[in-house]
Tab-separated table of C-alpha atoms and ligand atoms in Angstrom:
chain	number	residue	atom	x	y	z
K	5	UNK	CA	-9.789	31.059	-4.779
K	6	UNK	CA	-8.202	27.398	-4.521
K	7	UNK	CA	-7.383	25.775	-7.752
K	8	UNK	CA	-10.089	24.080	-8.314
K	9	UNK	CA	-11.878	27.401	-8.316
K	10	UNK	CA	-13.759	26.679	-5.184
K	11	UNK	CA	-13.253	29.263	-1.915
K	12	UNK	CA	-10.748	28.194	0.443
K	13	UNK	CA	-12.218	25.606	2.927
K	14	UNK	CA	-11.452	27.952	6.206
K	15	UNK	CA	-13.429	30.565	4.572
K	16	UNK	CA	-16.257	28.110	3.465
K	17	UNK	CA	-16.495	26.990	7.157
K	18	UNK	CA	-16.717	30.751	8.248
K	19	UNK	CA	-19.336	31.587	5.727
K	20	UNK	CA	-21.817	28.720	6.908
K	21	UNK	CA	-20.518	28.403	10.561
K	22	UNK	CA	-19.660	25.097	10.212
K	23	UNK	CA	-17.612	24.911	13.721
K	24	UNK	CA	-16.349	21.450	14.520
K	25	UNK	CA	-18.572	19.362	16.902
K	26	UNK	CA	-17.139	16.849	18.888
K	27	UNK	CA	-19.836	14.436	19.249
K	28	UNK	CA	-19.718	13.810	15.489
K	29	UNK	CA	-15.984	13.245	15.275
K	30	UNK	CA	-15.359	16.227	13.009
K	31	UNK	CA	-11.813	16.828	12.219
K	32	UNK	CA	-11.450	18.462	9.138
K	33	UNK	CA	-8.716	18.609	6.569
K	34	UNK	CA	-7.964	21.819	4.916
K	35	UNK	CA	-5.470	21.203	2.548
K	36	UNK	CA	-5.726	20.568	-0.645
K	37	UNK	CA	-2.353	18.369	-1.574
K	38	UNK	CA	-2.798	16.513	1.344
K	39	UNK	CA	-6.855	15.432	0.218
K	40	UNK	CA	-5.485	15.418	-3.081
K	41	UNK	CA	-2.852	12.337	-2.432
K	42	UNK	CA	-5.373	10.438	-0.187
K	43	UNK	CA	-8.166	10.919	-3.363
K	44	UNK	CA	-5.302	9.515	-5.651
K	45	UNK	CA	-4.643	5.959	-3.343
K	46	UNK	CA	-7.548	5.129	-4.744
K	47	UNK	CA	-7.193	5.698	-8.469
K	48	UNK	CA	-8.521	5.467	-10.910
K	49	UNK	CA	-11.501	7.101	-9.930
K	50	UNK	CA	-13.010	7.822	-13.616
K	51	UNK	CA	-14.348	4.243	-13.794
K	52	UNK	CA	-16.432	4.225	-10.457
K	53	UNK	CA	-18.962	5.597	-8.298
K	54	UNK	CA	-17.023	7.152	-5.396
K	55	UNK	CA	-18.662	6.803	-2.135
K	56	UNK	CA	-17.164	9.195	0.479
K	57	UNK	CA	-18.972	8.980	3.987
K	58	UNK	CA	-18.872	12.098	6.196
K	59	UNK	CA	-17.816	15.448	3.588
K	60	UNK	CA	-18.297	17.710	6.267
K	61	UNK	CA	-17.361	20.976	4.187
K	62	UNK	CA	-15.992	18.922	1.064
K	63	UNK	CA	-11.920	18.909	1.830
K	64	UNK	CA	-12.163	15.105	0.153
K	65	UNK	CA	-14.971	15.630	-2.031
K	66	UNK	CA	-13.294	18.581	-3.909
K	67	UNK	CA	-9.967	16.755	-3.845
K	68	UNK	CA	-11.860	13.594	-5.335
K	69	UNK	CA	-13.569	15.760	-7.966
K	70	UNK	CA	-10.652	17.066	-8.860
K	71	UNK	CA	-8.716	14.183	-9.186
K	72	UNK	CA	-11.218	12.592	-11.847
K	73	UNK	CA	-14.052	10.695	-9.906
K	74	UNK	CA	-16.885	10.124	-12.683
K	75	UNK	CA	-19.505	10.617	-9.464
K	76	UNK	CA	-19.551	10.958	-6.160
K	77	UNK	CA	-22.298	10.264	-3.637
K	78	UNK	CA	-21.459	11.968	-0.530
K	79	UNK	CA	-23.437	10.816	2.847
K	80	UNK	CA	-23.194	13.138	5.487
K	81	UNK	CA	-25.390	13.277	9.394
K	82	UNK	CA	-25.009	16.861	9.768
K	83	UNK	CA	-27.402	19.105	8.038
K	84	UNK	CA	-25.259	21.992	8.455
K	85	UNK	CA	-22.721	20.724	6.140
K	86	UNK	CA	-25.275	20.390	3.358
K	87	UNK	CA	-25.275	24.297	1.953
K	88	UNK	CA	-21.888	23.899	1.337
K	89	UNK	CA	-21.383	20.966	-0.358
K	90	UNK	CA	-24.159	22.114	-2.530
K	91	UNK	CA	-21.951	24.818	-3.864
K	92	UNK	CA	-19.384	22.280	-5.072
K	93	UNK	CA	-22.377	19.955	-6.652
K	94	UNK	CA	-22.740	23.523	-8.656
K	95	UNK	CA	-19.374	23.713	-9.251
K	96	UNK	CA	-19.247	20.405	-10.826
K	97	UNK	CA	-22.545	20.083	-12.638
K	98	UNK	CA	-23.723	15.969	-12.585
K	99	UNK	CA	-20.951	14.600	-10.888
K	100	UNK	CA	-21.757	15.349	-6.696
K	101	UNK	CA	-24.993	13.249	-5.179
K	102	UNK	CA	-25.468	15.075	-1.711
K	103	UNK	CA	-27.396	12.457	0.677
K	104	UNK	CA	-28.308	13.510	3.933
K	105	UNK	CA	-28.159	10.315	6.037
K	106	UNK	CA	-26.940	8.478	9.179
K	107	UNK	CA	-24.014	6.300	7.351
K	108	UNK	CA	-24.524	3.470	10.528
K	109	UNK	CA	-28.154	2.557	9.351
K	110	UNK	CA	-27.769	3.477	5.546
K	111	UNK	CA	-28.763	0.431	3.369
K	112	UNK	CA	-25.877	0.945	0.675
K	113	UNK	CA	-26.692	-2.374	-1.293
K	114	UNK	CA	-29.679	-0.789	-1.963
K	115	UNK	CA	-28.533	3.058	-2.991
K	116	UNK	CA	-25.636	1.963	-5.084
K	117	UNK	CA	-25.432	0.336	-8.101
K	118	UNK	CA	-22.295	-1.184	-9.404
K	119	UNK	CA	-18.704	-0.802	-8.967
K	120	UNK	CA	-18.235	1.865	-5.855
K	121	UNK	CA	-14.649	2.704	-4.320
K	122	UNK	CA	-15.604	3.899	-0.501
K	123	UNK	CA	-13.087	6.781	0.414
K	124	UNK	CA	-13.397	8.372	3.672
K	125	UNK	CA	-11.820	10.198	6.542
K	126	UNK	CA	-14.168	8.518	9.007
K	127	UNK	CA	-15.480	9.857	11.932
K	128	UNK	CA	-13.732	8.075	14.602
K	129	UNK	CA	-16.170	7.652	16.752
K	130	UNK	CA	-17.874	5.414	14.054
K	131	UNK	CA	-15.076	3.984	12.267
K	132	UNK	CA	-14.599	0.156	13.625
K	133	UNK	CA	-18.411	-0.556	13.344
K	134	UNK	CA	-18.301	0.971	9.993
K	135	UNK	CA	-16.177	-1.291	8.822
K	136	UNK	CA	-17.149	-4.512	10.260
K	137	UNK	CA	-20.809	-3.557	8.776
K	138	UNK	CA	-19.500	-3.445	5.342
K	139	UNK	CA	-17.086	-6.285	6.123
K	140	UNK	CA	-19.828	-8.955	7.196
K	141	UNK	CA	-22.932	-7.586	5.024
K	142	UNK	CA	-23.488	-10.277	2.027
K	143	UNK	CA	-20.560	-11.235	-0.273
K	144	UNK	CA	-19.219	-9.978	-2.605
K	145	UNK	CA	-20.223	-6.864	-1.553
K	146	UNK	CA	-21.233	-3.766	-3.596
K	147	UNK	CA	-17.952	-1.724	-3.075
K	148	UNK	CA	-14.168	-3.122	-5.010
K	149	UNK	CA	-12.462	-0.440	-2.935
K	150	UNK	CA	-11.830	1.257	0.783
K	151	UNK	CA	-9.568	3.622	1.147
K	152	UNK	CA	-10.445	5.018	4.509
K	153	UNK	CA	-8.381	7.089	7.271
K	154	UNK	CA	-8.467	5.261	10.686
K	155	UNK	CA	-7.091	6.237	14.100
K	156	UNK	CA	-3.165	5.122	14.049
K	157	UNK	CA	-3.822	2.213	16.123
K	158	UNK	CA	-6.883	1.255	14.694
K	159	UNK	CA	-4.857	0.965	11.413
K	160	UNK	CA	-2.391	-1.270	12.859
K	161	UNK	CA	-5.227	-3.402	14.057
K	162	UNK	CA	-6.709	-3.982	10.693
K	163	UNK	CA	-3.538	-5.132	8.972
K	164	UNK	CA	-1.616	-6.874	12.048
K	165	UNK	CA	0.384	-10.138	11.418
K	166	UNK	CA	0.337	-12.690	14.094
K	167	UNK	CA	1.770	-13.033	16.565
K	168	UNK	CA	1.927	-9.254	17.122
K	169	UNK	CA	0.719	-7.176	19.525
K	170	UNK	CA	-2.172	-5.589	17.467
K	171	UNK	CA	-3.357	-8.950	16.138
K	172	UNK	CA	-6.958	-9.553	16.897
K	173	UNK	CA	-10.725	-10.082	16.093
K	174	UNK	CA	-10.256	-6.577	13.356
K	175	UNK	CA	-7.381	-8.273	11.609
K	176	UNK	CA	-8.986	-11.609	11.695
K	177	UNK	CA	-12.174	-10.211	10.071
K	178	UNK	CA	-10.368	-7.848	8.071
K	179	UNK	CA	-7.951	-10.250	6.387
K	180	UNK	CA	-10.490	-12.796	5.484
K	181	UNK	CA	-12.357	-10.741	3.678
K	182	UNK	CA	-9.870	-8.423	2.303
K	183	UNK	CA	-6.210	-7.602	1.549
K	184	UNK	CA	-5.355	-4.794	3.755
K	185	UNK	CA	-2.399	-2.173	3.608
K	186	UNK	CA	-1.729	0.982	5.861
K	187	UNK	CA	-0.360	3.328	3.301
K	188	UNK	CA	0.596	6.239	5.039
K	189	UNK	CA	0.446	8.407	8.200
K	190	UNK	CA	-0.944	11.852	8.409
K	191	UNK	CA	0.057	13.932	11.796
K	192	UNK	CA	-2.618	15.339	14.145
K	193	UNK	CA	-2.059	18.989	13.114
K	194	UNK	CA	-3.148	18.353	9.546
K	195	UNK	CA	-6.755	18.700	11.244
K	196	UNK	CA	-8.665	21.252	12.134
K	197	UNK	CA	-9.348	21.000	15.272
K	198	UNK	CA	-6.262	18.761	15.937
K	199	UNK	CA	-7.145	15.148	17.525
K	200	UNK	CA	-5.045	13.956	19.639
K	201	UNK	CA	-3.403	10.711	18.048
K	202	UNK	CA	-1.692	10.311	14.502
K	203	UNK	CA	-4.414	8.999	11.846
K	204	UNK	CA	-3.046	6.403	9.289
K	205	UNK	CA	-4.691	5.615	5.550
K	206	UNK	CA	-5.432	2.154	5.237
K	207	UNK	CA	-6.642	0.291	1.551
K	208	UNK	CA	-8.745	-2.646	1.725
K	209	UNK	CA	-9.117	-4.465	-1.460
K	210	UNK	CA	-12.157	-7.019	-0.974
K	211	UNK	CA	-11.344	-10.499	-2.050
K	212	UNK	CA	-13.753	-11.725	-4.410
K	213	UNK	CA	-14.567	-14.969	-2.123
K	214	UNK	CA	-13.636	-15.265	0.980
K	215	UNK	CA	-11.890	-18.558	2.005
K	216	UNK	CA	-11.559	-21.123	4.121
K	217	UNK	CA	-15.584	-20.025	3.387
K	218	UNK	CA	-17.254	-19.858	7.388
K	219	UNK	CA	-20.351	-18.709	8.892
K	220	UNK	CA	-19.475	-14.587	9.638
K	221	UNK	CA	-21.533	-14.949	13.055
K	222	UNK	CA	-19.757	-18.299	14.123
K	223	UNK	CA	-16.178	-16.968	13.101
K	224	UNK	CA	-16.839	-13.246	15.467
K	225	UNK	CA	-17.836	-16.008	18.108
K	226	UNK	CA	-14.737	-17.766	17.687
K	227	UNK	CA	-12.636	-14.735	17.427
K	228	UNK	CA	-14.204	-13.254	20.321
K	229	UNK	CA	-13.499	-16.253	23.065
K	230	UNK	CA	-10.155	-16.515	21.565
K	231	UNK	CA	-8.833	-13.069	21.807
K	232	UNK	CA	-11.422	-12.294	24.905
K	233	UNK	CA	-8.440	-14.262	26.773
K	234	UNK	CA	-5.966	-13.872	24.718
K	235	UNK	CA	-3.319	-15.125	26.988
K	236	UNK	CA	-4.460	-18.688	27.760
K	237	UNK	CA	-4.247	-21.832	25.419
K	238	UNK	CA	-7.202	-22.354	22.907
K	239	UNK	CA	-8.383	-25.288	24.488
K	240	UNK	CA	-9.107	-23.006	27.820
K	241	UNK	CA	-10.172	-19.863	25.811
K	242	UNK	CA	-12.378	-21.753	23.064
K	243	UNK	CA	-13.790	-24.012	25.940
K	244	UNK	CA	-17.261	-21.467	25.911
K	245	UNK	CA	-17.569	-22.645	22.174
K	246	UNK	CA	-18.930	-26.554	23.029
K	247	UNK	CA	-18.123	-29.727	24.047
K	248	UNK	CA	-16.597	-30.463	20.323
K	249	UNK	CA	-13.769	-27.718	20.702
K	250	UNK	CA	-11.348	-30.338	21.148
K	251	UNK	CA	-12.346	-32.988	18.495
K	252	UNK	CA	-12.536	-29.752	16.061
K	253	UNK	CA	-8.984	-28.395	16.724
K	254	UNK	CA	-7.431	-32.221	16.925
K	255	UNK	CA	-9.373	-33.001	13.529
K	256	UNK	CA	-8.020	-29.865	12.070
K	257	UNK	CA	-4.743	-30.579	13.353
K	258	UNK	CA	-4.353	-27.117	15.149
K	259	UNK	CA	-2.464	-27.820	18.455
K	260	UNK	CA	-4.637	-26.883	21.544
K	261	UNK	CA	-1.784	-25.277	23.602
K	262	UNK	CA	-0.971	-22.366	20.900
K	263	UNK	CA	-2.437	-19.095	22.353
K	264	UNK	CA	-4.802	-17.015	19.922
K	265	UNK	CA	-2.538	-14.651	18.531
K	266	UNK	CA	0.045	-17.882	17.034
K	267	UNK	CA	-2.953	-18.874	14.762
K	268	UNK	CA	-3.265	-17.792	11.302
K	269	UNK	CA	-6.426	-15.953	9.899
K	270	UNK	CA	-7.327	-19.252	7.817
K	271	UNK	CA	-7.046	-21.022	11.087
K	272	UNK	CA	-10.144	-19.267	12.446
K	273	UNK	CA	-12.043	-19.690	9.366
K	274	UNK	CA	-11.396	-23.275	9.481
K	275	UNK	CA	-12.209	-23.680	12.873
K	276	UNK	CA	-15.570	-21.260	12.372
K	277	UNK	CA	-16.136	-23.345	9.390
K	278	UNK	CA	-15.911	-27.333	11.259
K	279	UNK	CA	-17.985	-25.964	14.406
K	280	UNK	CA	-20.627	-23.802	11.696
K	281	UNK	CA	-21.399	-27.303	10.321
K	282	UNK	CA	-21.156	-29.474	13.676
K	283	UNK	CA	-24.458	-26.866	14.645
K	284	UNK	CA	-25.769	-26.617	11.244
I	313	SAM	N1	-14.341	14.676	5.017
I	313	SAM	C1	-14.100	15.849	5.829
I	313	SAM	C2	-12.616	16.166	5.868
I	313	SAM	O1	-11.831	15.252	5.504
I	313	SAM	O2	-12.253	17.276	6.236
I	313	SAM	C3	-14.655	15.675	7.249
I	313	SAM	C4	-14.146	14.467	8.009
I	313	SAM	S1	-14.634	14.414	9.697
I	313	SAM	C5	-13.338	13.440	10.401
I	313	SAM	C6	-15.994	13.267	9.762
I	313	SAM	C7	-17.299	13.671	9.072
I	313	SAM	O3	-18.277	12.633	9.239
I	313	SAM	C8	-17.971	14.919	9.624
I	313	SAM	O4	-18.350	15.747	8.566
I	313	SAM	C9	-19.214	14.394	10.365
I	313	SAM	O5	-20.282	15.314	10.401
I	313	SAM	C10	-19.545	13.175	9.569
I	313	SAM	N2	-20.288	12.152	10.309
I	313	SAM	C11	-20.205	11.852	11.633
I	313	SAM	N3	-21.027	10.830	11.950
I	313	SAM	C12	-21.626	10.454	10.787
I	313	SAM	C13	-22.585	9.457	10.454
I	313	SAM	N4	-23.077	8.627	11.388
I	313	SAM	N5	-22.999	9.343	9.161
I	313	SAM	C14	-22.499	10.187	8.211
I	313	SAM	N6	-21.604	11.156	8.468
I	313	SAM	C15	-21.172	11.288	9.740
């Protein structure tokens, strides 16, 4: 038995032949202290719903439960998985919802009520649109936490400065809606099966407005043409935008010969926000 009085996971897997399929991006984590420190980024977990996307055979769930989550509503694609996360909804009697769902076309807004911290090792195959979905549904949005495990590089995307290398439309989109930290790494071999990159935990703390306030569509627009050519000036790469591109960047004062990644987040909100109402 683990501590929490559950079967160890490798024998849980065996039991209900729960063998890792590639084409859902299942990489499990076995250990306990490992789930167990990722669970308690995102304390305090007795105050909130816990939404955990992909359980698989309940590494994170069990490390959640056992850390204190009041509830936790688990949504996982693969049926197979779904006998043994029952056993830990048994093991913890009220306090494990098992939902048997496609997390990409899940309407959460309308499953969960009230505060919800999302905590997830994400499939990876699904992770960026994930993201972006909850990032650009309406604000504020129904969760106050994400505390989700990314590809390396995929972390370093979301919470890129300008100016660097990583710094594009994720970190735009990211930033403006949230404040977003990479807290730590975890190395390939702490999966079962192994991927083949480092995976990073990232926390994104939704801001309660977000500001300069912008049109979501118009801003992925503008992010799109600026980083689609990331090397040229603005005035070249936002030329696809309109005729007004100029008269917007001189009125906001943002010099046309900077290249994408020299402007600040706010600085594609504002732009987003000047052409949202020259179209409005
Ligand atoms: N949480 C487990 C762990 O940490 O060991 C498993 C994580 S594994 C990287 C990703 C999980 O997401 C798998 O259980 C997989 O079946 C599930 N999954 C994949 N695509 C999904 C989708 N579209 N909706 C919900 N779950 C999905």
């Amino acid at each position: 038995m683990s501590e929490d009085g559950l079967p160890p996971l490798r024998e849980v897997i065996a039991r209900h032949g729960l063998d890792a399929r590639k084409s859902l991006g299942q990489n499990f984590l076995f250990d306990l202290n490992l789930t167990r420190r990722i669970a308690r980024s995102a304390a305090p977990l007795d105050g909130s719903t816990v939404v955990e996307i992909g359980p698989g055979p309940g590494g994170l769930t069990r490390a959640l439960l056992l850390e204190g989550a009041r509830k936790v509503i688990a949504v996982e694609k693969d049926a197979r998985a779904l006998p043994a996360l029952q056993e830990i909804a048994a093991h913890y009697p009220g306090r494990l919802e098992i939902i048997e769902a496609d997390a990409l076309r899940y309407d959460w807004a309308a499953h969960i009520a009230g505060d919800a911290k999302i905590v997830a090792n994400l499939p990876y195959n699904i992770a960026t649109p994930l993201l972006t979905g909850w990032l650009t549904s309406p604000w504020p949005p129904w969760f106050s936490s994400l505390t989700l495990m990314f590809q390396k590089e995929v972390a370093e995307r979301i919470v890129a400065a300008p100016g660097s290398e990583s710094y594009g439309r994720l970190a735009i989109i990211s930033q403006w809606c949230a404040t977003a930290k990479k807290l730590f790494d975890i190395d390939r071999r702490a999966f079962t099966p192994p991927p083949k990159i480092t995976s990073s935990v990232v926390q994104l703390i939704p801001r309660r407005e977000r500001l300069p306030a912008c049109d979501v569509a118009v801003l992925e627009k503008v992010t799109a043409a600026a980083f689609g050519q990331r090397r040229k000036m603005l005035r070249s790469s936002l030329k696809s935008l309109g005729p007004e591109i100029a008269k917007v960047l001189d009125d906001l004062a943002i010099a046309a010969n900077l290249r994408a990644e020299q402007l600040a987040v706010a600085d594609f909100a504002r732009i987003a926000a000047a052409l949202g109402s020259k179209t409005a």
